């Protein structure tokens, strides 16, 4: 028999949480892959790996703008459809089943990218395609693709120059659309892209200096293309060790991928940043900390909606870290990328190989005669 | 024959020279300006001087206070001086570029007969019930009644009382300096009901240069045109609990009156949702227990939190002041006024910052286009800011708030108009690459012929000297 009873204690616990997410130092992300075509598989894999890392660290899709210039997962040349792998032997599928791509295919243009940054978007644009940030937001911008000295190629047909990017950041700064900005770029001559920044509170990292090429990491013979770029590969390894409560700071991120691993020399720029990088936590940009405040004030209401007396009590402010939202258990990447490749069992050659060799030997002996057998044995 | 030929070629040469000069003239006088005009970024004229003037704007927030003196509240000769007006102006010390002055204009007058009657009733709630006429009170204004020192309207130890509508009661005094002393009490009460420094500091928190990392001040929601409130019910175990809540009824009974009282501050929309976490199909043999949520207790907390979110904090009541019980909506009328003051100032600050940033950007980045409709939005925003400042100075709170909202809307619309991003950047070498194939083939012959003409003319000037 179902009885109705007042779970009043439960109600108050439910009601007492005031989720002040607008007050937190919330992080927003923009991840852009600018390359089209199957052989640029690694750029899409780069972007998706960074996307997975930041989602694992607690940033929701509503705060991420993901731009992929081409569809690798459903590309007709993909031998494993609906997957994008970032490690060889197809160990880690970074595409998964909860990827939310905001700008896809031909929507990834310089104009759309600049519109997202500056907020000058046509009014009909849905919320998921906007960068909803304010002066309390820390923004991470990750870009990858083919680049040169002072430009980054979009879709093989247009470019964004470092001056445009710097001007876009200045427009964001003027309207206080960010509190602090971290810019990571993994392209050839990536350092040229952050040379022209002039707005405050920007920190930049690049995979290679001017005049150097960023190299790719490992090809996968089954898929037939290179799966990741070196710099992003080692950044991903670094991020796998981070959890939402980590105290790792930016100086550690600067050390990722030294020259002996990366071949190119990664660079960074911190002169526009106000805080000392060693005091900046990785989770300031890659994770999301929401402040929750518990209040004890109530207004007395009578059942017939008349307030009899007010009780303004002293309110104590507690700040708790909310339990970070977790997604479904993922592959333990840190274990996988460090394990040795599995030894395959030996099987005897199949019928086709046997038949082929029999044919070859038969033709040989037919041509040269059986008496030559003694030269073989 | 040779001479005729020479003359003919002379004429040809002269004609050729004239033609070359004409070409050059057309190219320079007509062509260059035409090319310059057609390739410049279109910028409709903007009121730059007015925008920079906005930064130095002086905001004067006027609070009109009507002070009503009953018969035995002040000495007789002081009573004879009524009615008159006293102005108390104070600058708010904030590190903000706009100077803000608070001006309490106190109009002193004698009490009318029906007011005397009402103020001699038993207790202050009864008096208020007779006196208060909410529809006649202008937003932002206050009325303070001064009763006699020994009146029993208030409890004996209380010197003043703040009512739920825009009224207050203050004890008078029989003293030589009666007006000064009472004036100070009135200012204290009026400040608690309208403007204090911390109210404005919280409103301008974004714009003040302070150390953000150390300040843990609670900040209310930013000023906005509308708000969407969502009530969510989380059911962590739908298998064993079948939770019901009468959210519609609760919203209608408790939340809607509160939001109606706040309706001047923005539009509100309310919706609700239920989250069943871990939704597994439940075993039909074990029916889940029905849970009915007590909406009254829930709404008590939510309304208190809504007040915090809107920045309606517990006011700093002066000592020995009795604060009336809250109204059924959960919001006193003067609390709404305080909110509107703060929001107006915040809106003006935001609009000014936006307009100034736009002007600065236009100076820094040369390829931003300003179309005519964007320019008209900017003009509208500037006019709205100036109107809001005027209305604030004359004490019309509701029209000032409306003007400030319009200023913010127009300035944001101008700044974020998609057309501003019309042109992309072309580096210098790309510009050369485009223009050289077009202009060089045309310019080289003209220049060379000009040079040749010039050299020949100089030679012909020198020649007569040589002969002579």
PDB file of C-alpha atoms in Angstrom, chain B residues 145-406:
ATOM      1  CA  UNK B 145       6.738  60.604   9.609  1.00  0.00           C
ATOM      2  CA  UNK B 146       8.152  62.309  12.673  1.00  0.00           C
ATOM      3  CA  UNK B 147       6.237  61.535  15.837  1.00  0.00           C
ATOM      4  CA  UNK B 148       6.626  63.017  19.262  1.00  0.00           C
ATOM      5  CA  UNK B 149       9.388  61.907  21.556  1.00  0.00           C
ATOM      6  CA  UNK B 150       7.102  60.148  23.980  1.00  0.00           C
ATOM      7  CA  UNK B 151       4.593  58.769  21.516  1.00  0.00           C
ATOM      8  CA  UNK B 152       3.469  55.224  22.144  1.00  0.00           C
ATOM      9  CA  UNK B 153       3.202  54.433  18.471  1.00  0.00           C
ATOM     10  CA  UNK B 154       6.580  52.719  18.637  1.00  0.00           C
ATOM     11  CA  UNK B 155       7.920  50.557  21.433  1.00  0.00           C
ATOM     12  CA  UNK B 156       9.627  52.756  24.021  1.00  0.00           C
ATOM     13  CA  UNK B 157      13.200  51.784  23.232  1.00  0.00           C
ATOM     14  CA  UNK B 158      12.856  52.100  19.489  1.00  0.00           C
ATOM     15  CA  UNK B 159      13.772  55.379  17.841  1.00  0.00           C
ATOM     16  CA  UNK B 160      12.622  54.600  14.350  1.00  0.00           C
ATOM     17  CA  UNK B 161      10.652  52.164  12.276  1.00  0.00           C
ATOM     18  CA  UNK B 162      10.945  51.062   8.687  1.00  0.00           C
ATOM     19  CA  UNK B 163       7.756  49.921   7.052  1.00  0.00           C
ATOM     20  CA  UNK B 164       7.175  47.509   4.197  1.00  0.00           C
ATOM     21  CA  UNK B 165       5.964  50.204   1.818  1.00  0.00           C
ATOM     22  CA  UNK B 166       7.978  53.319   1.255  1.00  0.00           C
ATOM     23  CA  UNK B 167       7.237  54.779   4.675  1.00  0.00           C
ATOM     24  CA  UNK B 168       9.181  55.139   7.875  1.00  0.00           C
ATOM     25  CA  UNK B 169       8.573  56.606  11.279  1.00  0.00           C
ATOM     26  CA  UNK B 170      11.138  58.495  13.326  1.00  0.00           C
ATOM     27  CA  UNK B 171      10.903  59.934  16.808  1.00  0.00           C
ATOM     28  CA  UNK B 172      11.115  63.677  17.143  1.00  0.00           C
ATOM     29  CA  UNK B 173      12.882  65.564  19.903  1.00  0.00           C
ATOM     30  CA  UNK B 174      12.225  68.694  21.890  1.00  0.00           C
ATOM     31  CA  UNK B 175      15.578  70.320  21.588  1.00  0.00           C
ATOM     32  CA  UNK B 176      17.134  73.457  20.212  1.00  0.00           C
ATOM     33  CA  UNK B 177      18.922  71.561  17.490  1.00  0.00           C
ATOM     34  CA  UNK B 178      15.810  69.509  16.784  1.00  0.00           C
ATOM     35  CA  UNK B 179      15.971  69.760  13.040  1.00  0.00           C
ATOM     36  CA  UNK B 180      19.642  68.794  12.862  1.00  0.00           C
ATOM     37  CA  UNK B 181      19.264  65.797  15.137  1.00  0.00           C
ATOM     38  CA  UNK B 182      16.114  64.604  13.467  1.00  0.00           C
ATOM     39  CA  UNK B 183      17.698  65.288  10.089  1.00  0.00           C
ATOM     40  CA  UNK B 184      20.542  62.895  10.869  1.00  0.00           C
ATOM     41  CA  UNK B 185      18.115  60.195  12.015  1.00  0.00           C
ATOM     42  CA  UNK B 186      16.128  60.646   8.857  1.00  0.00           C
ATOM     43  CA  UNK B 187      19.231  60.329   6.706  1.00  0.00           C
ATOM     44  CA  UNK B 188      20.182  57.106   8.463  1.00  0.00           C
ATOM     45  CA  UNK B 189      16.756  55.624   7.887  1.00  0.00           C
ATOM     46  CA  UNK B 190      16.570  56.898   4.321  1.00  0.00           C
ATOM     47  CA  UNK B 191      19.963  55.446   3.487  1.00  0.00           C
ATOM     48  CA  UNK B 192      18.977  52.052   4.817  1.00  0.00           C
ATOM     49  CA  UNK B 193      15.915  52.143   2.593  1.00  0.00           C
ATOM     50  CA  UNK B 194      17.566  53.430  -0.543  1.00  0.00           C
ATOM     51  CA  UNK B 195      21.236  53.846  -1.224  1.00  0.00           C
ATOM     52  CA  UNK B 196      24.294  52.910   0.659  1.00  0.00           C
ATOM     53  CA  UNK B 197      27.847  52.616  -0.448  1.00  0.00           C
ATOM     54  CA  UNK B 198      27.917  48.842  -0.371  1.00  0.00           C
ATOM     55  CA  UNK B 199      24.808  48.576  -2.550  1.00  0.00           C
ATOM     56  CA  UNK B 200      26.520  50.641  -5.220  1.00  0.00           C
ATOM     57  CA  UNK B 201      29.850  48.921  -4.715  1.00  0.00           C
ATOM     58  CA  UNK B 202      28.214  45.561  -5.308  1.00  0.00           C
ATOM     59  CA  UNK B 203      26.514  46.882  -8.430  1.00  0.00           C
ATOM     60  CA  UNK B 204      29.764  48.240  -9.804  1.00  0.00           C
ATOM     61  CA  UNK B 205      31.864  45.284  -8.666  1.00  0.00           C
ATOM     62  CA  UNK B 206      32.760  44.424 -12.245  1.00  0.00           C
ATOM     63  CA  UNK B 207      34.041  47.844 -13.037  1.00  0.00           C
ATOM     64  CA  UNK B 208      36.008  48.665  -9.940  1.00  0.00           C
ATOM     65  CA  UNK B 209      39.686  47.978 -10.073  1.00  0.00           C
ATOM     66  CA  UNK B 210      40.170  45.613  -7.200  1.00  0.00           C
ATOM     67  CA  UNK B 211      42.071  42.483  -6.538  1.00  0.00           C
ATOM     68  CA  UNK B 212      39.711  39.884  -7.909  1.00  0.00           C
ATOM     69  CA  UNK B 213      41.555  36.906  -6.598  1.00  0.00           C
ATOM     70  CA  UNK B 214      41.271  37.830  -2.985  1.00  0.00           C
ATOM     71  CA  UNK B 215      37.719  39.110  -2.976  1.00  0.00           C
ATOM     72  CA  UNK B 216      35.231  36.459  -2.112  1.00  0.00           C
ATOM     73  CA  UNK B 217      32.336  38.859  -2.043  1.00  0.00           C
ATOM     74  CA  UNK B 218      29.026  37.406  -2.856  1.00  0.00           C
ATOM     75  CA  UNK B 219      27.910  38.804  -6.147  1.00  0.00           C
ATOM     76  CA  UNK B 220      24.340  38.753  -7.265  1.00  0.00           C
ATOM     77  CA  UNK B 221      23.181  37.998 -10.769  1.00  0.00           C
ATOM     78  CA  UNK B 222      24.188  40.541 -13.333  1.00  0.00           C
ATOM     79  CA  UNK B 223      21.583  42.948 -14.560  1.00  0.00           C
ATOM     80  CA  UNK B 224      19.718  41.503 -17.472  1.00  0.00           C
ATOM     81  CA  UNK B 225      16.496  42.000 -19.369  1.00  0.00           C
ATOM     82  CA  UNK B 226      15.018  38.704 -18.308  1.00  0.00           C
ATOM     83  CA  UNK B 227      15.639  35.650 -16.236  1.00  0.00           C
ATOM     84  CA  UNK B 228      14.732  32.032 -16.634  1.00  0.00           C
ATOM     85  CA  UNK B 229      14.253  30.100 -13.432  1.00  0.00           C
ATOM     86  CA  UNK B 230      14.252  26.328 -13.497  1.00  0.00           C
ATOM     87  CA  UNK B 231      13.305  24.227 -10.510  1.00  0.00           C
ATOM     88  CA  UNK B 232      14.765  20.749 -10.739  1.00  0.00           C
ATOM     89  CA  UNK B 233      13.820  17.758  -8.672  1.00  0.00           C
ATOM     90  CA  UNK B 234      16.501  15.096  -8.424  1.00  0.00           C
ATOM     91  CA  UNK B 235      15.326  11.615  -7.689  1.00  0.00           C
ATOM     92  CA  UNK B 236      18.402   9.525  -7.026  1.00  0.00           C
ATOM     93  CA  UNK B 237      16.556   6.262  -6.700  1.00  0.00           C
ATOM     94  CA  UNK B 238      13.443   6.036  -8.813  1.00  0.00           C
ATOM     95  CA  UNK B 239      13.306   2.314  -8.178  1.00  0.00           C
ATOM     96  CA  UNK B 240      12.262   2.678  -4.592  1.00  0.00           C
ATOM     97  CA  UNK B 241      10.899   6.226  -4.439  1.00  0.00           C
ATOM     98  CA  UNK B 242       8.120   7.575  -6.557  1.00  0.00           C
ATOM     99  CA  UNK B 243       8.473  11.278  -5.864  1.00  0.00           C
ATOM    100  CA  UNK B 244       5.756  13.805  -6.529  1.00  0.00           C
ATOM    101  CA  UNK B 245       5.815  17.537  -6.073  1.00  0.00           C
ATOM    102  CA  UNK B 246       3.107  20.067  -6.666  1.00  0.00           C
ATOM    103  CA  UNK B 247       5.450  22.504  -8.325  1.00  0.00           C
ATOM    104  CA  UNK B 248       2.826  24.303 -10.343  1.00  0.00           C
ATOM    105  CA  UNK B 249       0.747  25.108  -7.305  1.00  0.00           C
ATOM    106  CA  UNK B 250       3.776  26.108  -5.281  1.00  0.00           C
ATOM    107  CA  UNK B 251       5.069  28.387  -8.012  1.00  0.00           C
ATOM    108  CA  UNK B 252       1.682  30.000  -8.364  1.00  0.00           C
ATOM    109  CA  UNK B 253       1.176  30.489  -4.640  1.00  0.00           C
ATOM    110  CA  UNK B 254       4.632  31.478  -3.475  1.00  0.00           C
ATOM    111  CA  UNK B 255       6.994  32.224  -6.312  1.00  0.00           C
ATOM    112  CA  UNK B 256       4.767  34.129  -8.696  1.00  0.00           C
ATOM    113  CA  UNK B 257       3.847  36.874  -6.165  1.00  0.00           C
ATOM    114  CA  UNK B 258       7.525  37.394  -5.475  1.00  0.00           C
ATOM    115  CA  UNK B 259       8.327  37.605  -9.170  1.00  0.00           C
ATOM    116  CA  UNK B 260       5.393  39.923  -9.761  1.00  0.00           C
ATOM    117  CA  UNK B 261       6.785  42.253  -7.120  1.00  0.00           C
ATOM    118  CA  UNK B 262      10.114  42.139  -8.934  1.00  0.00           C
ATOM    119  CA  UNK B 263       8.568  42.551 -12.365  1.00  0.00           C
ATOM    120  CA  UNK B 264      10.001  46.041 -12.765  1.00  0.00           C
ATOM    121  CA  UNK B 265      13.490  44.533 -12.721  1.00  0.00           C
ATOM    122  CA  UNK B 266      12.965  42.202 -15.651  1.00  0.00           C
ATOM    123  CA  UNK B 267      10.908  39.523 -17.288  1.00  0.00           C
ATOM    124  CA  UNK B 268      10.751  36.159 -15.632  1.00  0.00           C
ATOM    125  CA  UNK B 269       9.900  32.734 -16.885  1.00  0.00           C
ATOM    126  CA  UNK B 270       9.668  29.724 -14.652  1.00  0.00           C
ATOM    127  CA  UNK B 271       9.800  26.085 -15.563  1.00  0.00           C
ATOM    128  CA  UNK B 272      10.490  22.858 -13.792  1.00  0.00           C
ATOM    129  CA  UNK B 273      11.862  19.442 -14.475  1.00  0.00           C
ATOM    130  CA  UNK B 274      12.348  16.141 -12.732  1.00  0.00           C
ATOM    131  CA  UNK B 275      15.604  14.234 -12.999  1.00  0.00           C
ATOM    132  CA  UNK B 276      15.397  10.545 -12.442  1.00  0.00           C
ATOM    133  CA  UNK B 277      18.997   9.566 -12.008  1.00  0.00           C
ATOM    134  CA  UNK B 278      19.895   6.002 -12.804  1.00  0.00           C
ATOM    135  CA  UNK B 279      16.664   5.186 -14.563  1.00  0.00           C
ATOM    136  CA  UNK B 280      16.522   1.443 -14.522  1.00  0.00           C
ATOM    137  CA  UNK B 281      13.244  -0.292 -15.091  1.00  0.00           C
ATOM    138  CA  UNK B 282      11.838  -1.057 -11.721  1.00  0.00           C
ATOM    139  CA  UNK B 283      10.713  -4.398 -10.567  1.00  0.00           C
ATOM    140  CA  UNK B 284       6.940  -4.432 -10.892  1.00  0.00           C
ATOM    141  CA  UNK B 285       6.505  -6.672  -7.886  1.00  0.00           C
ATOM    142  CA  UNK B 286       7.957  -4.098  -5.488  1.00  0.00           C
ATOM    143  CA  UNK B 287       6.051  -0.892  -5.942  1.00  0.00           C
ATOM    144  CA  UNK B 288       8.114   2.147  -5.119  1.00  0.00           C
ATOM    145  CA  UNK B 289       7.144   4.130  -2.070  1.00  0.00           C
ATOM    146  CA  UNK B 290       5.225   7.284  -2.872  1.00  0.00           C
ATOM    147  CA  UNK B 291       6.910  10.419  -1.606  1.00  0.00           C
ATOM    148  CA  UNK B 292       5.133  13.755  -1.451  1.00  0.00           C
ATOM    149  CA  UNK B 293       7.466  16.724  -1.258  1.00  0.00           C
ATOM    150  CA  UNK B 294       6.530  19.434   1.242  1.00  0.00           C
ATOM    151  CA  UNK B 295       6.453  22.429  -1.089  1.00  0.00           C
ATOM    152  CA  UNK B 296       6.082  24.995   1.666  1.00  0.00           C
ATOM    153  CA  UNK B 297       9.395  24.137   3.278  1.00  0.00           C
ATOM    154  CA  UNK B 298      10.998  23.935  -0.142  1.00  0.00           C
ATOM    155  CA  UNK B 299       9.721  27.306  -1.240  1.00  0.00           C
ATOM    156  CA  UNK B 300      10.785  28.935   2.021  1.00  0.00           C
ATOM    157  CA  UNK B 301      14.359  28.123   1.169  1.00  0.00           C
ATOM    158  CA  UNK B 302      14.058  28.904  -2.510  1.00  0.00           C
ATOM    159  CA  UNK B 303      12.568  32.333  -1.933  1.00  0.00           C
ATOM    160  CA  UNK B 304      15.335  33.181   0.486  1.00  0.00           C
ATOM    161  CA  UNK B 305      17.884  32.063  -2.080  1.00  0.00           C
ATOM    162  CA  UNK B 306      16.178  34.006  -4.844  1.00  0.00           C
ATOM    163  CA  UNK B 307      16.532  37.104  -2.705  1.00  0.00           C
ATOM    164  CA  UNK B 308      20.238  36.399  -2.351  1.00  0.00           C
ATOM    165  CA  UNK B 309      20.634  35.789  -6.046  1.00  0.00           C
ATOM    166  CA  UNK B 310      19.058  39.121  -6.854  1.00  0.00           C
ATOM    167  CA  UNK B 311      21.216  40.906  -4.356  1.00  0.00           C
ATOM    168  CA  UNK B 312      18.391  41.827  -2.003  1.00  0.00           C
ATOM    169  CA  UNK B 313      20.417  41.509   1.122  1.00  0.00           C
ATOM    170  CA  UNK B 314      19.384  42.194   4.649  1.00  0.00           C
ATOM    171  CA  UNK B 315      19.685  45.974   4.951  1.00  0.00           C
ATOM    172  CA  UNK B 316      21.902  47.751   7.398  1.00  0.00           C
ATOM    173  CA  UNK B 317      19.290  48.955   9.815  1.00  0.00           C
ATOM    174  CA  UNK B 318      20.332  51.892  12.002  1.00  0.00           C
ATOM    175  CA  UNK B 319      20.547  51.243  15.756  1.00  0.00           C
ATOM    176  CA  UNK B 320      17.306  51.104  17.730  1.00  0.00           C
ATOM    177  CA  UNK B 321      15.283  50.769  14.598  1.00  0.00           C
ATOM    178  CA  UNK B 322      12.357  48.435  14.277  1.00  0.00           C
ATOM    179  CA  UNK B 323      12.089  46.679  10.967  1.00  0.00           C
ATOM    180  CA  UNK B 324       8.603  45.692   9.960  1.00  0.00           C
ATOM    181  CA  UNK B 325       7.664  42.133   9.193  1.00  0.00           C
ATOM    182  CA  UNK B 326       7.986  41.131   5.564  1.00  0.00           C
ATOM    183  CA  UNK B 327       5.137  41.291   3.158  1.00  0.00           C
ATOM    184  CA  UNK B 328       3.410  38.242   1.794  1.00  0.00           C
ATOM    185  CA  UNK B 329       5.375  38.453  -1.423  1.00  0.00           C
ATOM    186  CA  UNK B 330       8.679  38.260   0.404  1.00  0.00           C
ATOM    187  CA  UNK B 331       9.849  41.596  -0.908  1.00  0.00           C
ATOM    188  CA  UNK B 332       9.396  45.065   0.531  1.00  0.00           C
ATOM    189  CA  UNK B 333       8.693  47.878  -1.855  1.00  0.00           C
ATOM    190  CA  UNK B 334      11.752  49.860  -0.940  1.00  0.00           C
ATOM    191  CA  UNK B 335      13.883  46.743  -1.404  1.00  0.00           C
ATOM    192  CA  UNK B 336      12.735  46.777  -4.991  1.00  0.00           C
ATOM    193  CA  UNK B 337      13.736  50.444  -5.160  1.00  0.00           C
ATOM    194  CA  UNK B 338      17.199  49.615  -3.882  1.00  0.00           C
ATOM    195  CA  UNK B 339      17.505  46.948  -6.516  1.00  0.00           C
ATOM    196  CA  UNK B 340      16.461  49.382  -9.228  1.00  0.00           C
ATOM    197  CA  UNK B 341      18.964  52.007  -8.066  1.00  0.00           C
ATOM    198  CA  UNK B 342      21.748  49.456  -8.116  1.00  0.00           C
ATOM    199  CA  UNK B 343      20.704  48.052 -11.447  1.00  0.00           C
ATOM    200  CA  UNK B 344      20.432  51.494 -13.051  1.00  0.00           C
ATOM    201  CA  UNK B 345      23.943  52.371 -11.997  1.00  0.00           C
ATOM    202  CA  UNK B 346      25.213  48.977 -13.136  1.00  0.00           C
ATOM    203  CA  UNK B 347      23.503  49.329 -16.503  1.00  0.00           C
ATOM    204  CA  UNK B 348      24.952  52.773 -17.057  1.00  0.00           C
ATOM    205  CA  UNK B 349      28.412  51.538 -16.184  1.00  0.00           C
ATOM    206  CA  UNK B 350      28.092  48.601 -18.555  1.00  0.00           C
ATOM    207  CA  UNK B 351      26.723  50.706 -21.401  1.00  0.00           C
ATOM    208  CA  UNK B 352      29.485  53.272 -20.987  1.00  0.00           C
ATOM    209  CA  UNK B 353      32.159  50.583 -20.971  1.00  0.00           C
ATOM    210  CA  UNK B 354      30.724  48.969 -24.084  1.00  0.00           C
ATOM    211  CA  UNK B 355      30.559  52.220 -26.010  1.00  0.00           C
ATOM    212  CA  UNK B 356      34.050  53.241 -24.952  1.00  0.00           C
ATOM    213  CA  UNK B 357      35.423  49.823 -25.906  1.00  0.00           C
ATOM    214  CA  UNK B 358      33.793  50.086 -29.310  1.00  0.00           C
ATOM    215  CA  UNK B 359      35.351  53.492 -29.888  1.00  0.00           C
ATOM    216  CA  UNK B 360      38.753  52.194 -28.811  1.00  0.00           C
ATOM    217  CA  UNK B 361      38.502  49.158 -31.050  1.00  0.00           C
ATOM    218  CA  UNK B 362      37.620  51.305 -34.019  1.00  0.00           C
ATOM    219  CA  UNK B 363      40.736  53.289 -33.424  1.00  0.00           C
ATOM    220  CA  UNK B 364      42.959  50.270 -33.045  1.00  0.00           C
ATOM    221  CA  UNK B 365      41.696  47.899 -35.715  1.00  0.00           C
ATOM    222  CA  UNK B 366      41.287  49.521 -39.064  1.00  0.00           C
ATOM    223  CA  UNK B 367      39.138  46.984 -40.851  1.00  0.00           C
ATOM    224  CA  UNK B 368      35.984  47.058 -38.752  1.00  0.00           C
ATOM    225  CA  UNK B 369      32.975  48.210 -40.757  1.00  0.00           C
ATOM    226  CA  UNK B 370      30.348  50.438 -39.180  1.00  0.00           C
ATOM    227  CA  UNK B 371      27.103  50.367 -41.073  1.00  0.00           C
ATOM    228  CA  UNK B 372      24.390  52.953 -40.730  1.00  0.00           C
ATOM    229  CA  UNK B 373      22.109  50.898 -38.537  1.00  0.00           C
ATOM    230  CA  UNK B 374      24.966  50.154 -36.155  1.00  0.00           C
ATOM    231  CA  UNK B 375      25.722  53.865 -36.009  1.00  0.00           C
ATOM    232  CA  UNK B 376      22.098  54.651 -35.187  1.00  0.00           C
ATOM    233  CA  UNK B 377      22.193  52.095 -32.364  1.00  0.00           C
ATOM    234  CA  UNK B 378      25.248  53.833 -30.975  1.00  0.00           C
ATOM    235  CA  UNK B 379      23.529  57.201 -31.118  1.00  0.00           C
ATOM    236  CA  UNK B 380      20.498  55.724 -29.415  1.00  0.00           C
ATOM    237  CA  UNK B 381      22.658  54.216 -26.696  1.00  0.00           C
ATOM    238  CA  UNK B 382      24.455  57.501 -26.039  1.00  0.00           C
ATOM    239  CA  UNK B 383      21.143  59.368 -25.877  1.00  0.00           C
ATOM    240  CA  UNK B 384      19.721  56.759 -23.506  1.00  0.00           C
ATOM    241  CA  UNK B 385      22.699  57.024 -21.159  1.00  0.00           C
ATOM    242  CA  UNK B 386      22.327  60.777 -21.029  1.00  0.00           C
ATOM    243  CA  UNK B 387      18.586  60.508 -20.465  1.00  0.00           C
ATOM    244  CA  UNK B 388      19.069  57.974 -17.688  1.00  0.00           C
ATOM    245  CA  UNK B 389      21.543  60.266 -15.970  1.00  0.00           C
ATOM    246  CA  UNK B 390      19.056  63.129 -16.192  1.00  0.00           C
ATOM    247  CA  UNK B 391      16.221  61.048 -14.818  1.00  0.00           C
ATOM    248  CA  UNK B 392      18.381  59.823 -11.957  1.00  0.00           C
ATOM    249  CA  UNK B 393      19.280  63.405 -11.130  1.00  0.00           C
ATOM    250  CA  UNK B 394      15.631  64.403 -11.037  1.00  0.00           C
ATOM    251  CA  UNK B 395      14.618  61.425  -8.926  1.00  0.00           C
ATOM    252  CA  UNK B 396      12.444  59.541 -11.426  1.00  0.00           C
ATOM    253  CA  UNK B 397      13.617  56.044 -10.687  1.00  0.00           C
ATOM    254  CA  UNK B 398      11.411  53.981 -12.967  1.00  0.00           C
ATOM    255  CA  UNK B 399      12.052  56.020 -16.106  1.00  0.00           C
ATOM    256  CA  UNK B 400      15.755  56.139 -15.254  1.00  0.00           C
ATOM    257  CA  UNK B 401      15.838  52.368 -14.963  1.00  0.00           C
ATOM    258  CA  UNK B 402      13.993  51.951 -18.261  1.00  0.00           C
ATOM    259  CA  UNK B 403      16.397  54.345 -19.989  1.00  0.00           C
ATOM    260  CA  UNK B 404      19.403  52.515 -18.534  1.00  0.00           C
ATOM    261  CA  UNK B 405      18.083  49.193 -19.798  1.00  0.00           C
ATOM    262  CA  UNK B 406      17.630  50.686 -23.221  1.00  0.00           C
TER     263      UNK B 406
END
